[in-house]
């Protein structure tokens, strides 16, 4: 009995120690230099061909991460900007229109850009098969050895918020893959996913969030953990970069967070927003209400549950 108790205590201590090892780096500066600095703080050298996954932003949206902000980092790692088409009507569902939007937003004039699902898609394994049998991603993901998940942290109409977990799951998925995640494995038809039978809302919302977590884990595992995760907390509208007419941000810019743990860095950003003391002209409540409306915080709960990362982290302030 004593031996069993001792072993149980040891396991609990080991788990606690592992959770405590998740480091999240923070800087309040949002500059090209700060982005390179926080990446370097992670202490990871890129290997082989480097994909930099961002959202290039819907036509009309001005809140996406600008090429001028990310240029130093992309140049440093000799990276390629990667994107996939969307699952809704707009300026990025069709590859031709998507390339036009990429050009309008100035990415292809500075960087090598790869629309990963332009010519096809592949299925990659998922560890958590509660809803998804596989993850459907742009076929060009196979051309890369290392990924920088460079996300814009902000609100989202469906997920409540968008950070690195959304950028890895919905962001890397093809059009069919996005439909598959949004419908929690019910359909790959983007025309069906927005009908009442498939919309991930109400009682099915948690299934959508669980599917996003599973897909994010699939991408992480596909790269054998050779992924770094960065959230830029600027222009934090309640609406996503996928919205062509987003609401004006009511919360001031906060900084940049980075980690090797996607759960920890999204959780750190959530904590930053939820614990912020807002004031007139700098109000966190609209974003909090959007996140809570969609039960958005559940994604980090579930992602931790399936072993993608930890909500427990140590915050390291690079400004001190």
GROMACS .gro file of C-alpha atoms in nm:
model
  320
    1UNK     CA    1   0.000   0.000   0.000
    2UNK     CA    2   0.282   0.238   0.091
    3UNK     CA    3   0.462   0.152  -0.233
    4UNK     CA    4   0.146   0.223  -0.436
    5UNK     CA    5   0.095   0.554  -0.257
    6UNK     CA    6   0.458   0.650  -0.316
    7UNK     CA    7   0.438   0.565  -0.687
    8UNK     CA    8   0.117   0.764  -0.724
    9UNK     CA    9   0.273   1.064  -0.551
   10UNK     CA   10   0.578   1.037  -0.775
   11UNK     CA   11   0.361   1.033  -1.086
   12UNK     CA   12   0.173   1.340  -0.969
   13UNK     CA   13   0.501   1.521  -0.896
   14UNK     CA   14   0.637   1.424  -1.239
   15UNK     CA   15   0.325   1.551  -1.415
   16UNK     CA   16   0.339   1.875  -1.218
   17UNK     CA   17   0.705   1.921  -1.305
   18UNK     CA   18   0.639   1.862  -1.675
   19UNK     CA   19   0.354   2.110  -1.678
   20UNK     CA   20   0.570   2.368  -1.502
   21UNK     CA   21   0.828   2.341  -1.781
   22UNK     CA   22   0.609   2.520  -2.036
   23UNK     CA   23   0.773   2.858  -2.089
   24UNK     CA   24   0.594   3.150  -2.249
   25UNK     CA   25   0.800   3.453  -2.349
   26UNK     CA   26   0.647   3.799  -2.356
   27UNK     CA   27   0.736   4.144  -2.481
   28UNK     CA   28   0.507   4.444  -2.489
   29UNK     CA   29   0.689   4.574  -2.797
   30UNK     CA   30   0.530   4.499  -3.132
   31UNK     CA   31   0.805   4.572  -3.382
   32UNK     CA   32   0.998   4.373  -3.644
   33UNK     CA   33   1.295   4.368  -3.404
   34UNK     CA   34   1.084   4.246  -3.112
   35UNK     CA   35   0.943   3.965  -3.323
   36UNK     CA   36   1.293   3.842  -3.402
   37UNK     CA   37   1.399   3.883  -3.038
   38UNK     CA   38   1.114   3.674  -2.900
   39UNK     CA   39   1.171   3.406  -3.164
   40UNK     CA   40   1.540   3.388  -3.071
   41UNK     CA   41   1.446   3.357  -2.702
   42UNK     CA   42   1.285   3.021  -2.781
   43UNK     CA   43   1.633   2.886  -2.857
   44UNK     CA   44   1.528   2.672  -3.152
   45UNK     CA   45   1.712   2.667  -3.482
   46UNK     CA   46   1.494   2.603  -3.789
   47UNK     CA   47   1.563   2.281  -3.975
   48UNK     CA   48   1.535   2.241  -4.351
   49UNK     CA   49   1.256   2.415  -4.537
   50UNK     CA   50   1.065   2.659  -4.315
   51UNK     CA   51   0.693   2.732  -4.347
   52UNK     CA   52   0.566   3.051  -4.182
   53UNK     CA   53   0.192   3.005  -4.131
   54UNK     CA   54   0.003   3.332  -4.113
   55UNK     CA   55  -0.337   3.461  -4.216
   56UNK     CA   56  -0.299   3.688  -4.517
   57UNK     CA   57  -0.636   3.846  -4.431
   58UNK     CA   58  -0.967   3.873  -4.611
   59UNK     CA   59  -1.006   4.143  -4.875
   60UNK     CA   60  -1.108   4.466  -4.700
   61UNK     CA   61  -0.958   4.360  -4.366
   62UNK     CA   62  -0.673   4.576  -4.236
   63UNK     CA   63  -0.602   4.400  -3.905
   64UNK     CA   64  -0.388   4.111  -4.037
   65UNK     CA   65  -0.015   4.095  -3.957
   66UNK     CA   66   0.149   4.330  -4.204
   67UNK     CA   67   0.442   4.222  -4.423
   68UNK     CA   68   0.652   4.505  -4.282
   69UNK     CA   69   0.606   4.369  -3.930
   70UNK     CA   70   0.698   4.010  -4.005
   71UNK     CA   71   0.963   4.065  -4.274
   72UNK     CA   72   1.271   4.051  -4.048
   73UNK     CA   73   1.163   3.720  -3.895
   74UNK     CA   74   1.071   3.559  -4.226
   75UNK     CA   75   1.401   3.671  -4.378
   76UNK     CA   76   1.597   3.544  -4.079
   77UNK     CA   77   1.467   3.189  -4.118
   78UNK     CA   78   1.453   3.202  -4.499
   79UNK     CA   79   1.087   3.114  -4.465
   80UNK     CA   80   0.799   3.076  -4.706
   81UNK     CA   81   0.461   3.226  -4.621
   82UNK     CA   82   0.203   2.948  -4.635
   83UNK     CA   83  -0.174   2.970  -4.649
   84UNK     CA   84  -0.479   2.764  -4.748
   85UNK     CA   85  -0.811   2.858  -4.903
   86UNK     CA   86  -1.116   2.929  -4.688
   87UNK     CA   87  -1.446   2.740  -4.660
   88UNK     CA   88  -1.680   3.034  -4.710
   89UNK     CA   89  -1.757   3.274  -4.992
   90UNK     CA   90  -1.519   3.566  -5.002
   91UNK     CA   91  -1.187   3.676  -5.144
   92UNK     CA   92  -0.990   3.367  -5.041
   93UNK     CA   93  -1.198   3.054  -5.108
   94UNK     CA   94  -1.109   3.047  -5.477
   95UNK     CA   95  -0.732   3.016  -5.541
   96UNK     CA   96  -0.737   3.284  -5.812
   97UNK     CA   97  -0.908   3.537  -5.585
   98UNK     CA   98  -0.690   3.429  -5.295
   99UNK     CA   99  -0.376   3.510  -5.494
  100UNK     CA  100  -0.525   3.849  -5.581
  101UNK     CA  101  -0.583   3.919  -5.211
  102UNK     CA  102  -0.232   3.802  -5.123
  103UNK     CA  103  -0.099   4.047  -5.381
  104UNK     CA  104  -0.324   4.333  -5.266
  105UNK     CA  105  -0.197   4.286  -4.910
  106UNK     CA  106   0.162   4.298  -5.026
  107UNK     CA  107   0.288   3.952  -4.934
  108UNK     CA  108   0.400   3.812  -5.268
  109UNK     CA  109   0.604   4.121  -5.352
  110UNK     CA  110   0.826   4.061  -5.047
  111UNK     CA  111   0.811   3.689  -4.970
  112UNK     CA  112   0.791   3.352  -5.133
  113UNK     CA  113   0.425   3.253  -5.082
  114UNK     CA  114   0.274   2.905  -5.112
  115UNK     CA  115  -0.101   2.845  -5.127
  116UNK     CA  116  -0.066   2.492  -4.995
  117UNK     CA  117  -0.399   2.352  -5.115
  118UNK     CA  118  -0.400   2.522  -5.456
  119UNK     CA  119  -0.342   2.193  -5.637
  120UNK     CA  120  -0.461   1.935  -5.387
  121UNK     CA  121  -0.484   1.809  -5.032
  122UNK     CA  122  -0.360   1.521  -4.821
  123UNK     CA  123  -0.487   1.345  -4.512
  124UNK     CA  124  -0.264   1.329  -4.207
  125UNK     CA  125  -0.320   1.118  -3.893
  126UNK     CA  126  -0.502   1.247  -3.587
  127UNK     CA  127  -0.424   1.113  -3.243
  128UNK     CA  128  -0.759   1.212  -3.095
  129UNK     CA  129  -1.026   1.042  -3.307
  130UNK     CA  130  -1.329   1.147  -3.103
  131UNK     CA  131  -1.470   1.338  -3.402
  132UNK     CA  132  -1.212   1.334  -3.681
  133UNK     CA  133  -1.076   1.025  -3.856
  134UNK     CA  134  -0.793   1.231  -4.008
  135UNK     CA  135  -0.696   1.592  -4.076
  136UNK     CA  136  -0.726   1.723  -4.432
  137UNK     CA  137  -0.454   1.975  -4.512
  138UNK     CA  138  -0.297   2.142  -4.813
  139UNK     CA  139  -0.076   1.892  -4.993
  140UNK     CA  140   0.222   2.128  -4.999
  141UNK     CA  141   0.260   2.091  -4.623
  142UNK     CA  142   0.474   1.791  -4.717
  143UNK     CA  143   0.729   2.029  -4.871
  144UNK     CA  144   0.833   2.169  -4.532
  145UNK     CA  145   1.041   2.044  -4.240
  146UNK     CA  146   0.977   2.316  -3.982
  147UNK     CA  147   0.690   2.553  -3.911
  148UNK     CA  148   0.665   2.892  -3.749
  149UNK     CA  149   0.302   2.930  -3.645
  150UNK     CA  150   0.275   3.309  -3.651
  151UNK     CA  151  -0.076   3.396  -3.540
  152UNK     CA  152  -0.266   3.717  -3.489
  153UNK     CA  153  -0.447   3.688  -3.156
  154UNK     CA  154  -0.796   3.839  -3.177
  155UNK     CA  155  -1.164   3.747  -3.157
  156UNK     CA  156  -1.344   3.506  -3.387
  157UNK     CA  157  -1.713   3.469  -3.471
  158UNK     CA  158  -1.712   3.089  -3.447
  159UNK     CA  159  -1.423   3.000  -3.216
  160UNK     CA  160  -1.456   3.296  -2.980
  161UNK     CA  161  -1.090   3.379  -3.035
  162UNK     CA  162  -0.817   3.292  -3.278
  163UNK     CA  163  -0.459   3.218  -3.180
  164UNK     CA  164  -0.201   2.954  -3.260
  165UNK     CA  165  -0.440   2.661  -3.206
  166UNK     CA  166  -0.680   2.796  -3.466
  167UNK     CA  167  -0.391   2.889  -3.697
  168UNK     CA  168  -0.263   2.531  -3.684
  169UNK     CA  169  -0.601   2.366  -3.728
  170UNK     CA  170  -0.834   2.574  -3.944
  171UNK     CA  171  -0.538   2.763  -4.091
  172UNK     CA  172  -0.349   2.461  -4.228
  173UNK     CA  173  -0.665   2.274  -4.336
  174UNK     CA  174  -0.778   2.281  -4.697
  175UNK     CA  175  -1.126   2.404  -4.786
  176UNK     CA  176  -1.263   2.051  -4.736
  177UNK     CA  177  -1.057   2.016  -4.419
  178UNK     CA  178  -1.202   2.335  -4.277
  179UNK     CA  179  -1.554   2.207  -4.342
  180UNK     CA  180  -1.460   1.876  -4.179
  181UNK     CA  181  -1.338   2.052  -3.863
  182UNK     CA  182  -1.626   2.300  -3.844
  183UNK     CA  183  -1.880   2.016  -3.871
  184UNK     CA  184  -1.689   1.800  -3.620
  185UNK     CA  185  -1.633   1.528  -3.878
  186UNK     CA  186  -1.981   1.526  -4.033
  187UNK     CA  187  -1.901   1.664  -4.381
  188UNK     CA  188  -1.620   1.784  -4.605
  189UNK     CA  189  -1.862   1.981  -4.824
  190UNK     CA  190  -1.808   2.353  -4.766
  191UNK     CA  191  -2.152   2.424  -4.914
  192UNK     CA  192  -2.319   2.214  -4.647
  193UNK     CA  193  -2.120   2.319  -4.343
  194UNK     CA  194  -2.300   2.652  -4.304
  195UNK     CA  195  -2.652   2.506  -4.322
  196UNK     CA  196  -2.848   2.469  -3.994
  197UNK     CA  197  -2.773   2.096  -3.973
  198UNK     CA  198  -2.399   2.153  -3.965
  199UNK     CA  199  -2.330   2.494  -3.811
  200UNK     CA  200  -2.107   2.445  -3.507
  201UNK     CA  201  -2.310   2.644  -3.256
  202UNK     CA  202  -2.512   2.593  -2.940
  203UNK     CA  203  -2.489   2.239  -2.807
  204UNK     CA  204  -2.245   2.136  -3.085
  205UNK     CA  205  -2.000   2.423  -3.025
  206UNK     CA  206  -1.777   2.218  -2.796
  207UNK     CA  207  -1.751   1.947  -3.063
  208UNK     CA  208  -1.614   2.205  -3.306
  209UNK     CA  209  -1.361   2.328  -3.048
  210UNK     CA  210  -1.256   1.970  -2.973
  211UNK     CA  211  -1.212   1.908  -3.345
  212UNK     CA  212  -0.993   2.218  -3.376
  213UNK     CA  213  -0.774   2.097  -3.091
  214UNK     CA  214  -0.741   1.752  -3.250
  215UNK     CA  215  -0.647   1.904  -3.586
  216UNK     CA  216  -0.390   2.134  -3.424
  217UNK     CA  217  -0.235   1.831  -3.257
  218UNK     CA  218  -0.228   1.648  -3.591
  219UNK     CA  219  -0.024   1.928  -3.749
  220UNK     CA  220   0.209   1.947  -3.447
  221UNK     CA  221   0.269   1.572  -3.465
  222UNK     CA  222   0.310   1.577  -3.843
  223UNK     CA  223   0.610   1.806  -3.793
  224UNK     CA  224   0.734   1.588  -3.504
  225UNK     CA  225   0.708   1.890  -3.276
  226UNK     CA  226   0.933   2.102  -3.501
  227UNK     CA  227   0.699   2.398  -3.462
  228UNK     CA  228   0.729   2.728  -3.276
  229UNK     CA  229   0.422   2.924  -3.174
  230UNK     CA  230   0.392   3.303  -3.169
  231UNK     CA  231   0.084   3.517  -3.096
  232UNK     CA  232   0.088   3.887  -3.183
  233UNK     CA  233  -0.163   4.074  -2.967
  234UNK     CA  234  -0.241   4.380  -3.178
  235UNK     CA  235  -0.554   4.509  -3.352
  236UNK     CA  236  -0.757   4.281  -3.128
  237UNK     CA  237  -1.099   4.319  -3.283
  238UNK     CA  238  -1.379   4.086  -3.174
  239UNK     CA  239  -1.374   3.973  -3.537
  240UNK     CA  240  -1.118   3.759  -3.716
  241UNK     CA  241  -0.889   3.849  -4.006
  242UNK     CA  242  -1.126   3.631  -4.212
  243UNK     CA  243  -1.389   3.906  -4.178
  244UNK     CA  244  -1.377   4.163  -4.457
  245UNK     CA  245  -1.549   4.422  -4.240
  246UNK     CA  246  -1.427   4.362  -3.883
  247UNK     CA  247  -1.533   4.565  -3.583
  248UNK     CA  248  -1.293   4.834  -3.468
  249UNK     CA  249  -1.063   4.709  -3.191
  250UNK     CA  250  -1.166   4.846  -2.851
  251UNK     CA  251  -0.869   4.699  -2.664
  252UNK     CA  252  -0.524   4.849  -2.700
  253UNK     CA  253  -0.231   4.643  -2.827
  254UNK     CA  254  -0.066   4.427  -2.560
  255UNK     CA  255   0.248   4.272  -2.708
  256UNK     CA  256   0.382   3.941  -2.838
  257UNK     CA  257   0.377   3.597  -2.674
  258UNK     CA  258   0.583   3.296  -2.787
  259UNK     CA  259   0.631   2.937  -2.676
  260UNK     CA  260   0.709   2.585  -2.791
  261UNK     CA  261   0.378   2.488  -2.627
  262UNK     CA  262   0.070   2.598  -2.827
  263UNK     CA  263  -0.169   2.546  -2.537
  264UNK     CA  264   0.044   2.752  -2.300
  265UNK     CA  265   0.082   3.048  -2.536
  266UNK     CA  266  -0.289   3.066  -2.619
  267UNK     CA  267  -0.371   3.034  -2.248
  268UNK     CA  268  -0.123   3.309  -2.159
  269UNK     CA  269  -0.291   3.541  -2.409
  270UNK     CA  270  -0.635   3.457  -2.271
  271UNK     CA  271  -0.512   3.525  -1.918
  272UNK     CA  272  -0.365   3.857  -2.031
  273UNK     CA  273  -0.698   3.966  -2.179
  274UNK     CA  274  -0.921   3.835  -1.900
  275UNK     CA  275  -0.707   3.979  -1.619
  276UNK     CA  276  -0.658   4.318  -1.780
  277UNK     CA  277  -0.798   4.622  -1.601
  278UNK     CA  278  -0.982   4.794  -1.879
  279UNK     CA  279  -1.083   5.156  -1.897
  280UNK     CA  280  -1.272   5.382  -2.138
  281UNK     CA  281  -1.099   5.368  -2.474
  282UNK     CA  282  -0.913   5.052  -2.373
  283UNK     CA  283  -1.186   4.801  -2.303
  284UNK     CA  284  -1.131   4.424  -2.280
  285UNK     CA  285  -1.498   4.344  -2.216
  286UNK     CA  286  -1.615   4.320  -2.582
  287UNK     CA  287  -1.346   4.064  -2.659
  288UNK     CA  288  -1.418   3.872  -2.337
  289UNK     CA  289  -1.788   3.864  -2.421
  290UNK     CA  290  -1.713   3.733  -2.771
  291UNK     CA  291  -1.489   3.459  -2.630
  292UNK     CA  292  -1.740   3.360  -2.362
  293UNK     CA  293  -2.031   3.362  -2.608
  294UNK     CA  294  -1.860   3.086  -2.805
  295UNK     CA  295  -1.719   2.904  -2.499
  296UNK     CA  296  -1.384   2.981  -2.661
  297UNK     CA  297  -1.166   2.902  -2.361
  298UNK     CA  298  -1.270   2.538  -2.383
  299UNK     CA  299  -1.022   2.477  -2.664
  300UNK     CA  300  -0.723   2.510  -2.431
  301UNK     CA  301  -0.896   2.285  -2.177
  302UNK     CA  302  -0.948   2.013  -2.435
  303UNK     CA  303  -0.609   2.057  -2.603
  304UNK     CA  304  -0.445   2.002  -2.264
  305UNK     CA  305  -0.667   1.700  -2.202
  306UNK     CA  306  -0.553   1.528  -2.524
  307UNK     CA  307  -0.187   1.599  -2.447
  308UNK     CA  308  -0.108   1.877  -2.693
  309UNK     CA  309   0.032   2.103  -2.423
  310UNK     CA  310  -0.025   2.257  -2.083
  311UNK     CA  311  -0.231   2.545  -1.950
  312UNK     CA  312   0.025   2.578  -1.673
  313UNK     CA  313   0.316   2.796  -1.776
  314UNK     CA  314   0.595   3.023  -1.660
  315UNK     CA  315   0.581   3.372  -1.810
  316UNK     CA  316   0.918   3.519  -1.896
  317UNK     CA  317   0.914   3.895  -1.958
  318UNK     CA  318   1.186   3.989  -2.205
  319UNK     CA  319   1.142   4.358  -2.126
  320UNK     CA  320   1.288   4.318  -1.776
   0.00000   0.00000   0.00000
